Tab-separated table of C-alpha atoms in Angstrom:
chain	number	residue	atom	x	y	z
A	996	UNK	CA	-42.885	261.305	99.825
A	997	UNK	CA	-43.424	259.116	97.124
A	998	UNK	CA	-46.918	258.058	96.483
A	999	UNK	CA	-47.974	254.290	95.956
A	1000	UNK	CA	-50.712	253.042	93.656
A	1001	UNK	CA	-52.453	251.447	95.328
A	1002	UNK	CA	-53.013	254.037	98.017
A	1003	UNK	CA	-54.117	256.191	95.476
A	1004	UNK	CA	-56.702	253.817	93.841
A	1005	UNK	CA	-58.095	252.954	97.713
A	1006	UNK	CA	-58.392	257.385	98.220
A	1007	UNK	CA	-59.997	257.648	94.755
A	1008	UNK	CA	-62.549	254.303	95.667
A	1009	UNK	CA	-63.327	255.859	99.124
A	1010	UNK	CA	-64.533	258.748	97.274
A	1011	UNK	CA	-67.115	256.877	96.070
A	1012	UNK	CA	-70.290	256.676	97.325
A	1013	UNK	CA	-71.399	253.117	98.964
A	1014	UNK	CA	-73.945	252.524	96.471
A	1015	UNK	CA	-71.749	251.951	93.608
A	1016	UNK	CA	-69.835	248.282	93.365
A	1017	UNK	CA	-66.572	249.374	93.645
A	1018	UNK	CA	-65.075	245.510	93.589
A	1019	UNK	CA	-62.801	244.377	90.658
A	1020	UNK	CA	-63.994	244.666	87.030
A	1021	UNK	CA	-66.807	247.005	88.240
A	1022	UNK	CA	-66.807	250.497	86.508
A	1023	UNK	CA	-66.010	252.551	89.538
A	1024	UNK	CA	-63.255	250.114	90.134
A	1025	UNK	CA	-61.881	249.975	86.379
A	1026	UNK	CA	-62.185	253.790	85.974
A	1027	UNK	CA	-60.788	254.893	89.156
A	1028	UNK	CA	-57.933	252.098	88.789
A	1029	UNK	CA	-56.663	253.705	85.297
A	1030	UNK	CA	-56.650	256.995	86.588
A	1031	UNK	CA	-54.599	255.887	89.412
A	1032	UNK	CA	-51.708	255.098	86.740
A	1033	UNK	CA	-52.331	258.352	85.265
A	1034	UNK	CA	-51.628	260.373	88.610
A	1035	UNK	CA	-48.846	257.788	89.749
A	1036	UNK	CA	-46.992	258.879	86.661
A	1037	UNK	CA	-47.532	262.961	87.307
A	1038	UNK	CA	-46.086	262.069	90.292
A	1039	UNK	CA	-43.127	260.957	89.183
A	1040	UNK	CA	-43.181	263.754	86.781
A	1041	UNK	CA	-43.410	266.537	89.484
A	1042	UNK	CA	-40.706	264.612	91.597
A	1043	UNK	CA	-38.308	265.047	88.574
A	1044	UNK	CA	-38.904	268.579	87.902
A	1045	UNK	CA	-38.393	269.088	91.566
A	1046	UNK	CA	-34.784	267.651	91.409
A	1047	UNK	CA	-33.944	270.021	88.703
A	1048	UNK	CA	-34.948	273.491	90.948
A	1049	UNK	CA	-31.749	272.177	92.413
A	1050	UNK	CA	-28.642	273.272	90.349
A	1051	UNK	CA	-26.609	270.052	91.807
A	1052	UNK	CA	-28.706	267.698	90.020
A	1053	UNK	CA	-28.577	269.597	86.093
A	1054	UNK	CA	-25.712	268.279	83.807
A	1055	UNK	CA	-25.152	268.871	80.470
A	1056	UNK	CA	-27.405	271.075	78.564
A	1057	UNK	CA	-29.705	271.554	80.931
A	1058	UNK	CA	-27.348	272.708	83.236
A	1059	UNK	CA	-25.707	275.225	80.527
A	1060	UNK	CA	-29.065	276.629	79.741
A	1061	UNK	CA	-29.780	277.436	83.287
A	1062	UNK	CA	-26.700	279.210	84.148
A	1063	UNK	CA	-27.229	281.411	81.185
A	1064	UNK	CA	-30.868	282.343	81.991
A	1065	UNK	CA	-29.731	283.082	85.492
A	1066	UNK	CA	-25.739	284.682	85.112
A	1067	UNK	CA	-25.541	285.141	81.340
A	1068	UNK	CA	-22.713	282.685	81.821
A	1069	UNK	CA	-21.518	280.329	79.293
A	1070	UNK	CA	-19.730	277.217	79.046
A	1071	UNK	CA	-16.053	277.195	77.980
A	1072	UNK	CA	-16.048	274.478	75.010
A	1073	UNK	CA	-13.245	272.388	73.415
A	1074	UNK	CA	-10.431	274.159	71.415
A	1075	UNK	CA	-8.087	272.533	68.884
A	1076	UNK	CA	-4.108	273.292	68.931
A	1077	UNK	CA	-2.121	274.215	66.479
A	1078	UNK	CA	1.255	273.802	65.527
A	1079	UNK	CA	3.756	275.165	62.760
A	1080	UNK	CA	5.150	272.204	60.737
A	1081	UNK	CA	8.377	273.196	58.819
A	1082	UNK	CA	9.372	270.914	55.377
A	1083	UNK	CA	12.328	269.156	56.367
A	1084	UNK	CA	13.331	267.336	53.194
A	1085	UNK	CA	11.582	267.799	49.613
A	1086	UNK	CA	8.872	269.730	48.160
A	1087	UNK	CA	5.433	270.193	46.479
A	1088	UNK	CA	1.560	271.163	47.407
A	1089	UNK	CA	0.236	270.425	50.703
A	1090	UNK	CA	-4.078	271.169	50.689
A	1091	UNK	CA	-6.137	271.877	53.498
A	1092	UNK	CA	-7.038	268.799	55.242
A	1093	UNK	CA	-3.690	267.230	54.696
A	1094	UNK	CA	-2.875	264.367	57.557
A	1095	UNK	CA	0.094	264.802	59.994
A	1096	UNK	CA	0.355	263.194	63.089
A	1097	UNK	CA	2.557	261.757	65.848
A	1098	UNK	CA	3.967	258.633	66.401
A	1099	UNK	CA	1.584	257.823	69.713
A	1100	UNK	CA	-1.108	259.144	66.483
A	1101	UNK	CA	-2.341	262.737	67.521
A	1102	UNK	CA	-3.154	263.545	64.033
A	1103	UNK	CA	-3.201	267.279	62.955
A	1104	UNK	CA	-4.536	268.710	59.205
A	1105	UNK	CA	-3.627	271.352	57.113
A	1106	UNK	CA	-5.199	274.532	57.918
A	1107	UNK	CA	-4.622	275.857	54.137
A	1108	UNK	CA	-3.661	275.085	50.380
A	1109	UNK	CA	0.106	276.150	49.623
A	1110	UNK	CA	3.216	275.173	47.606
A	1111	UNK	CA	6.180	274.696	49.850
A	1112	UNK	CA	10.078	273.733	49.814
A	1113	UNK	CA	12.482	272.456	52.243
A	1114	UNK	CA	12.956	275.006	55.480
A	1115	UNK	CA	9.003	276.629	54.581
A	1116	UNK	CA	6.320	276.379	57.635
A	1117	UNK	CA	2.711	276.122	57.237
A	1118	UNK	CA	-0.180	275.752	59.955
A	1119	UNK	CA	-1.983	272.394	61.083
A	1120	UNK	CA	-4.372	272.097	63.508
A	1121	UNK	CA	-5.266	269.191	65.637
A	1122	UNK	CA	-7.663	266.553	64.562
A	1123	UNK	CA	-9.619	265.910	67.910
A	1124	UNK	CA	-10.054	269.090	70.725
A	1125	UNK	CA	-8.796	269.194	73.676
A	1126	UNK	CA	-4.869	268.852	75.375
A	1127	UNK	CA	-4.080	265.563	73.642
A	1128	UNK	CA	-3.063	268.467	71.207
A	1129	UNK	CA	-0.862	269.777	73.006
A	1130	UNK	CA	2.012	267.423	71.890
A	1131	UNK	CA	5.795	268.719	72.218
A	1132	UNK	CA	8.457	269.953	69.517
A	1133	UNK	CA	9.340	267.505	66.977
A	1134	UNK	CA	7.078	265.165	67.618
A	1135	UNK	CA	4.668	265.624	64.675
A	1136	UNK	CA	6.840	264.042	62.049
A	1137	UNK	CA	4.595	261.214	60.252
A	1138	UNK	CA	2.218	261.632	57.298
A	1139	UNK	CA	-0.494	259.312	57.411
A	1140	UNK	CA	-1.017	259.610	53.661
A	1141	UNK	CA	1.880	260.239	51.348
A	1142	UNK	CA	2.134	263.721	49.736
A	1143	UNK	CA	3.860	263.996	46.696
A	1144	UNK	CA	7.687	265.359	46.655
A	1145	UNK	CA	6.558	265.851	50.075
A	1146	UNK	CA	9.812	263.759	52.262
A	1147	UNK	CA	9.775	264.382	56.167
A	1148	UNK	CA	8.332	267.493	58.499
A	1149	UNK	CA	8.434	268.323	62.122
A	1150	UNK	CA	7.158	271.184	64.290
A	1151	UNK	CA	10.099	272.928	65.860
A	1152	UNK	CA	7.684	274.547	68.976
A	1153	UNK	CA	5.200	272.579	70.819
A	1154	UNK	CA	1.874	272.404	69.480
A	1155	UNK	CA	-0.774	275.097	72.005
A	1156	UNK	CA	-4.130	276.055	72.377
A	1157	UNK	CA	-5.882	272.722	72.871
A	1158	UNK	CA	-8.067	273.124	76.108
A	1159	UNK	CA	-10.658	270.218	77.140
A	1160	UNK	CA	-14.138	271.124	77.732
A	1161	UNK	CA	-15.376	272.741	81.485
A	1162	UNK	CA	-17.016	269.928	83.338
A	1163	UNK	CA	-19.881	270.007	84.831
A	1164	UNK	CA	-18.353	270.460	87.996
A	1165	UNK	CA	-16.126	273.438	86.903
A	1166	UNK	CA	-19.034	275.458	85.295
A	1167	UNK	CA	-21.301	275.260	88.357
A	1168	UNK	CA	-18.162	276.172	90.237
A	1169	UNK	CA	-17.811	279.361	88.063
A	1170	UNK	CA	-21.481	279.927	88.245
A	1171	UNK	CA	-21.581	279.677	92.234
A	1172	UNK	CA	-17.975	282.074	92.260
A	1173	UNK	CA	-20.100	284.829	89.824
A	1174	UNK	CA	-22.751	284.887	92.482
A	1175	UNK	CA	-21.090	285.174	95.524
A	1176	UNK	CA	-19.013	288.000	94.132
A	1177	UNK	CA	-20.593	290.316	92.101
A	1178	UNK	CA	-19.890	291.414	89.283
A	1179	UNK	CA	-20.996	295.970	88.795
A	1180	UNK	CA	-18.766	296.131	85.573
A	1181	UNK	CA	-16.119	297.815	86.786
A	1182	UNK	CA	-14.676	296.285	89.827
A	1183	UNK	CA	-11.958	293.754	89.966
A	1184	UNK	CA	-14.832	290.033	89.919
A	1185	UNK	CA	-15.953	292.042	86.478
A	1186	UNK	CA	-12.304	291.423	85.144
A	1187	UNK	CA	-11.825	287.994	86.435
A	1188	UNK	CA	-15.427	287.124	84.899
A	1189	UNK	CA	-14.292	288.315	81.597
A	1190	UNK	CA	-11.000	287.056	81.546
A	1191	UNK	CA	-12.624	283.600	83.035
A	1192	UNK	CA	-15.257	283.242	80.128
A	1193	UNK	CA	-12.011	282.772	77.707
A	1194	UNK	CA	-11.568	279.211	76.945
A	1195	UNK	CA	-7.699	278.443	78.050
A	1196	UNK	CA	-7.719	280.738	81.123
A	1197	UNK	CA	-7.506	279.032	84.636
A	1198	UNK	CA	-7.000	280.913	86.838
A	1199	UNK	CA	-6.978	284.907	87.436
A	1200	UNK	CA	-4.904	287.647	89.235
A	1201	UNK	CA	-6.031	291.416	89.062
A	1202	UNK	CA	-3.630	293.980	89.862
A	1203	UNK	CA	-5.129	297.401	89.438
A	1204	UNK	CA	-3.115	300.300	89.075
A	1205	UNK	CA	-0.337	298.416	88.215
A	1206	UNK	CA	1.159	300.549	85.333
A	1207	UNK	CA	0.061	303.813	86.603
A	1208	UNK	CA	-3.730	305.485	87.613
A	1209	UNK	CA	-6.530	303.955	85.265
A	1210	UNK	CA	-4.673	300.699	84.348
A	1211	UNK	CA	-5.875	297.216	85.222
A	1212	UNK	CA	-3.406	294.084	84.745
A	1213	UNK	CA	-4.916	290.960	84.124
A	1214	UNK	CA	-2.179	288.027	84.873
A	1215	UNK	CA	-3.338	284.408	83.567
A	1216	UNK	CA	-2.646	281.117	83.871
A	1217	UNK	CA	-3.923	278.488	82.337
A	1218	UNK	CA	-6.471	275.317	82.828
A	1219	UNK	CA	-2.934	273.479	84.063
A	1220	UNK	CA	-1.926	276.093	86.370
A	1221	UNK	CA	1.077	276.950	84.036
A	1222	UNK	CA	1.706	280.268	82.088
A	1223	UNK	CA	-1.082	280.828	79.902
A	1224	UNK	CA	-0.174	280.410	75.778
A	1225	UNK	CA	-0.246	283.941	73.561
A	1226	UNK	CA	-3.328	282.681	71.807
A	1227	UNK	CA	-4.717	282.833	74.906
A	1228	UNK	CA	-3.648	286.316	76.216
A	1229	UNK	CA	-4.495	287.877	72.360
A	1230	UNK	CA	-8.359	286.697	73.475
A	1231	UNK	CA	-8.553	287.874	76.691
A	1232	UNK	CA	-6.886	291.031	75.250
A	1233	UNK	CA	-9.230	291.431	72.947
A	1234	UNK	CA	-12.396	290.749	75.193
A	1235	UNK	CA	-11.700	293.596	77.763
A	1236	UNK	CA	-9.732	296.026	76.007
A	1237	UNK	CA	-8.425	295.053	72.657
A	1238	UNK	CA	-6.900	298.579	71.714
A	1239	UNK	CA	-5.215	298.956	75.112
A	1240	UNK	CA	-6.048	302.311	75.113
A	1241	UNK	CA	-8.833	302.761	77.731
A	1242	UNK	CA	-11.493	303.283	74.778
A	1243	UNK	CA	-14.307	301.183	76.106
A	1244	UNK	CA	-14.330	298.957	72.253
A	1245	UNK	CA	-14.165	296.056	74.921
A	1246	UNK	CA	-15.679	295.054	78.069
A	1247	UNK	CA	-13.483	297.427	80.002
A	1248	UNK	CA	-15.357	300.802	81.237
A	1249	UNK	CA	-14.326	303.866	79.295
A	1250	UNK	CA	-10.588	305.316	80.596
A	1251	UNK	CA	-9.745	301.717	81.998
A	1252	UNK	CA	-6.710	300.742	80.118
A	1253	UNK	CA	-6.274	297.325	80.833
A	1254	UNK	CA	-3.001	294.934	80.305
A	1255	UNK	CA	-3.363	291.406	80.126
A	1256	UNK	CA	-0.382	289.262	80.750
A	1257	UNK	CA	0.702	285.976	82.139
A	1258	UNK	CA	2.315	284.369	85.470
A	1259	UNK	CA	5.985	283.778	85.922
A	1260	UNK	CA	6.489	279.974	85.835
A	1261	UNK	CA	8.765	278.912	89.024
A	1262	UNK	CA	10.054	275.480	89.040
A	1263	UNK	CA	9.567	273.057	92.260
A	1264	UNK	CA	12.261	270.786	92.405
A	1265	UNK	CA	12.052	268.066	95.043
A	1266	UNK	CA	14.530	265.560	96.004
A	1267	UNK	CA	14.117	262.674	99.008
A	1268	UNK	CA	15.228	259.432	100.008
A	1269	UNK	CA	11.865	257.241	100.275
A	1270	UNK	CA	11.027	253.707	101.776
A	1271	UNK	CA	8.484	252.294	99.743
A	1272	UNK	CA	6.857	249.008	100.057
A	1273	UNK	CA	8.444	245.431	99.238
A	1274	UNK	CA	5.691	244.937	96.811
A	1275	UNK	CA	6.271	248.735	94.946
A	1276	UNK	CA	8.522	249.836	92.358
A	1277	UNK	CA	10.350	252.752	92.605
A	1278	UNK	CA	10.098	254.210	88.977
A	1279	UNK	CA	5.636	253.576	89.701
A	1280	UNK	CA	6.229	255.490	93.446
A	1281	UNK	CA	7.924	258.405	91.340
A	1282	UNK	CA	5.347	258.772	89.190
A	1283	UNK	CA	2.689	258.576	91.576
A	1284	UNK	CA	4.332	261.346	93.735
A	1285	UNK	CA	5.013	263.267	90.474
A	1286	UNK	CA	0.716	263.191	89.883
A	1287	UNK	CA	0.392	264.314	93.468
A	1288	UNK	CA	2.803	266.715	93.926
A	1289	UNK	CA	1.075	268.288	90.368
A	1290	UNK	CA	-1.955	268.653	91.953
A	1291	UNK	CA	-1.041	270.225	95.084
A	1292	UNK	CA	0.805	272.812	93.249
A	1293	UNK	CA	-2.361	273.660	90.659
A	1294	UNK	CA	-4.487	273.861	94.137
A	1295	UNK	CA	-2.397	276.494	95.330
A	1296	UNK	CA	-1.248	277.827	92.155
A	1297	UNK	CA	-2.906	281.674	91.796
A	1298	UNK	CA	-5.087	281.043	94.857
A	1299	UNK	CA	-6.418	283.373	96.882
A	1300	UNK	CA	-4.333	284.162	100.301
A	1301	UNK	CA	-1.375	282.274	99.165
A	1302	UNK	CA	1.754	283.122	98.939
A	1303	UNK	CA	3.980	280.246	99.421
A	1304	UNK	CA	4.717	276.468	98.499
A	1305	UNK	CA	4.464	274.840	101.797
A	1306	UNK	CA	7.306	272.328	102.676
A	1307	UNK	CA	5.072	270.204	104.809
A	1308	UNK	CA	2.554	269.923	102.466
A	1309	UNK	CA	5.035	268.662	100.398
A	1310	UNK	CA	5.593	266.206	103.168
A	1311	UNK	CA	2.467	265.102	103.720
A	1312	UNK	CA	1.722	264.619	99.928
A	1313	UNK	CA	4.614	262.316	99.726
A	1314	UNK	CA	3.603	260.343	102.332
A	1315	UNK	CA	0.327	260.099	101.129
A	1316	UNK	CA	1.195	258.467	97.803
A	1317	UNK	CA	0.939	254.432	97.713
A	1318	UNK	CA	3.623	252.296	97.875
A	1319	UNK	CA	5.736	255.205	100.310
A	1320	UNK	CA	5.867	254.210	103.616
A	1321	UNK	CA	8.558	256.886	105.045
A	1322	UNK	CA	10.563	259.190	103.850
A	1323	UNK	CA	14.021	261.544	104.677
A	1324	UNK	CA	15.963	264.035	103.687
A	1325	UNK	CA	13.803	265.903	101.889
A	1326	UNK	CA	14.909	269.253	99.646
A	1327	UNK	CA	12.350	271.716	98.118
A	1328	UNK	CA	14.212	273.632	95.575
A	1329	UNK	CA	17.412	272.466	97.426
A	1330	UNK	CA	16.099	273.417	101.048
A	1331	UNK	CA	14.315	272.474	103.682
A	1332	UNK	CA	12.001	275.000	104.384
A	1333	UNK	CA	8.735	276.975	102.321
A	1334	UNK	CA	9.156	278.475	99.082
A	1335	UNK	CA	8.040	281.758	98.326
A	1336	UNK	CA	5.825	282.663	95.396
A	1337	UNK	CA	5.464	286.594	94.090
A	1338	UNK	CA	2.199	287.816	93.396
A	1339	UNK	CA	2.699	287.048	89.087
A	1340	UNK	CA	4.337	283.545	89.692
A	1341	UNK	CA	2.669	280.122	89.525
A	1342	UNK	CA	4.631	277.007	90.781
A	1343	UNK	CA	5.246	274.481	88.072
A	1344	UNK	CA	6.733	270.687	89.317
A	1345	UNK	CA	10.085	270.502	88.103
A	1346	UNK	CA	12.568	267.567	88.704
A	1347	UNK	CA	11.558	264.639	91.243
A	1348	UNK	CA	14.750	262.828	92.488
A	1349	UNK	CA	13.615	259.700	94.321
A	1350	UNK	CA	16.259	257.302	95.816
């Protein structure tokens, strides 16, 4: 309960004998009135350091530093993507910082100094962390700043590897997950831990035994729910058992050969006739059952205990979105019934035909 001044002053006064003058301006009074403000503030003090006993209330670094005093855990921070540009038209010296960008104006830099002609590649890397990077083929075509003899360039592949932060929310997630299922080094949690400290990974499937006795599999997807990106699977790789030969050079126990590859993406095509309301657009409606269709599928997407896409979630989802106020004839991957995922597959959404 929080304490109040002036009860505090009148406790402080009654433990003063009668004799003194304990009125205003009076020593007792005075003395006893300034160290009232002195224990108010402790108070407040010992309130806050209470709230932080309580892992719900830490954020930020405070948060970070307690999970790694407690699980050894540690935050999964921003990565940058990368992309391969290839010189369309011209030639000449491109140096390391060089500006490329998009047209939206994801820029991207020059990873190194080189000499290049028409059809040569070199590597750029993305300005600002995170998935903005992640931009698709052919989009990277502009040059901020003009490089001499230098005419046009374009990435043929999509640029990978950017990765946003893990939230708050995520990392105490992760934390709470590494305590409720420990972790003895060699058990199946010790590979999803390891593979789960790798910035880029999402989500985890272990499947021991899967290419004979003493070999692990470690199937990934990424923060999206979609088929993790090599970069990815080369650091995982290299965490647990980077020789693949059961050596114990990674986190992997001596004789564990492990494998680490990633899920199978299957498409989720849906199709329906909606009513929407008079005041909606249809093209808006599409969208907004596009962004919740996405998220259904990366709930369920490598989650424990399932092993389907459900059609009436698919339903319900639909008829959840604003603007939709029935809908019909509804097709999941052209039927009208669940769709089943395999172990190593993670549902992607695919085409959304709205009429």
């Amino acid at each position: 309960m929080a304490l109040d001044l002036a009860e505090i002053h009148q406790q402080m006064l009654d433990g003063i004998g009668e004799r003194y003058q304990k009125t205003t301006g009076f020593p007792a009074y005075d003395f006893t009135r300034a160290f009232a403000i002195a224990v108010l503030s402790l108070d407040s003090d010992i309130a806050v350091a209470e709230e932080k006993l309580d892992l719900e209330n830490l954020s930020g670094t405070e948060l970070d530093t307690f999970i790694r005093q407690h699980r050894g855990l540690s935050r999964k921070y921003t990565t940058y993507a990368t992309a391969t540009l290839r010189v369309v038209t011209g030639g000449g010296d491109i140096q390391a910082g060089n500006l490329f960008s998009t047209a939206s104006g994801v820029e991207f830099y020059a990873i190194q100094d080189g000499t290049y002609t028409a059809g040569d590649t070199f590597s750029v890397r993305a300005y600002v962390g995170g998935e903005s990077g992640n931009v698709g083929p052919n989009t990277i075509t502009y040059m901020p700043v003009t490089i001499a003899g230098i005419g046009a360039v374009t990435n043929d592949e999509a640029a990978t590897g950017g990765y946003d932060a893990e939230s708050d929310e995520e990392f105490r997630a992760r934390y709470y997950n590494d305590l409720q299922n420990p972790n003895n080094g060699s058990n199946q949690q010790a590979y999803i831990a390891w593979a789960m400290s790798v910035p880029g990974v999402g989500r985890v499937r272990i499947f021991p035994q899967a290419l004979g006795a003493n070999t692990v599999e470690v199937c990934l997807v990424d923060p999206n729910m979609e088929p993790a990106g090599s970069e990815v699977i080369q650091a995982v790789q290299a965490l647990i058992d980077p020789n693949k030969n059961g050596d114990g050079s990674g986190e992997a126990p001596i004789g564990a050969v492990c494998t680490v590859t990633t899920a199978e993406r299957l498409e989720i095509a849906v199709s329906a006739s909606v009513t929407i309301a008079e005041e909606a657009e249809l093209g808006a409606v599409t969208e907004a059952v596009k962004a919740n269709l996405t998220d259904y599928l990366r709930e369920i997407a490598f989650a424990k205990g399932v092993s389907y896409v459900s059609y009436a979630q698919i339903t319900s989802r639909i008829n959840a979105t604003e603007g939709v106020l029935d809908h019909k004839d509804l097709t999941v991957n052209g039927g009208t019934s669940n769709v089943p995922l395999e172990d190593r597959q993670t549902p992607v959404l695919g085409e959304v035909h709205l009429t």
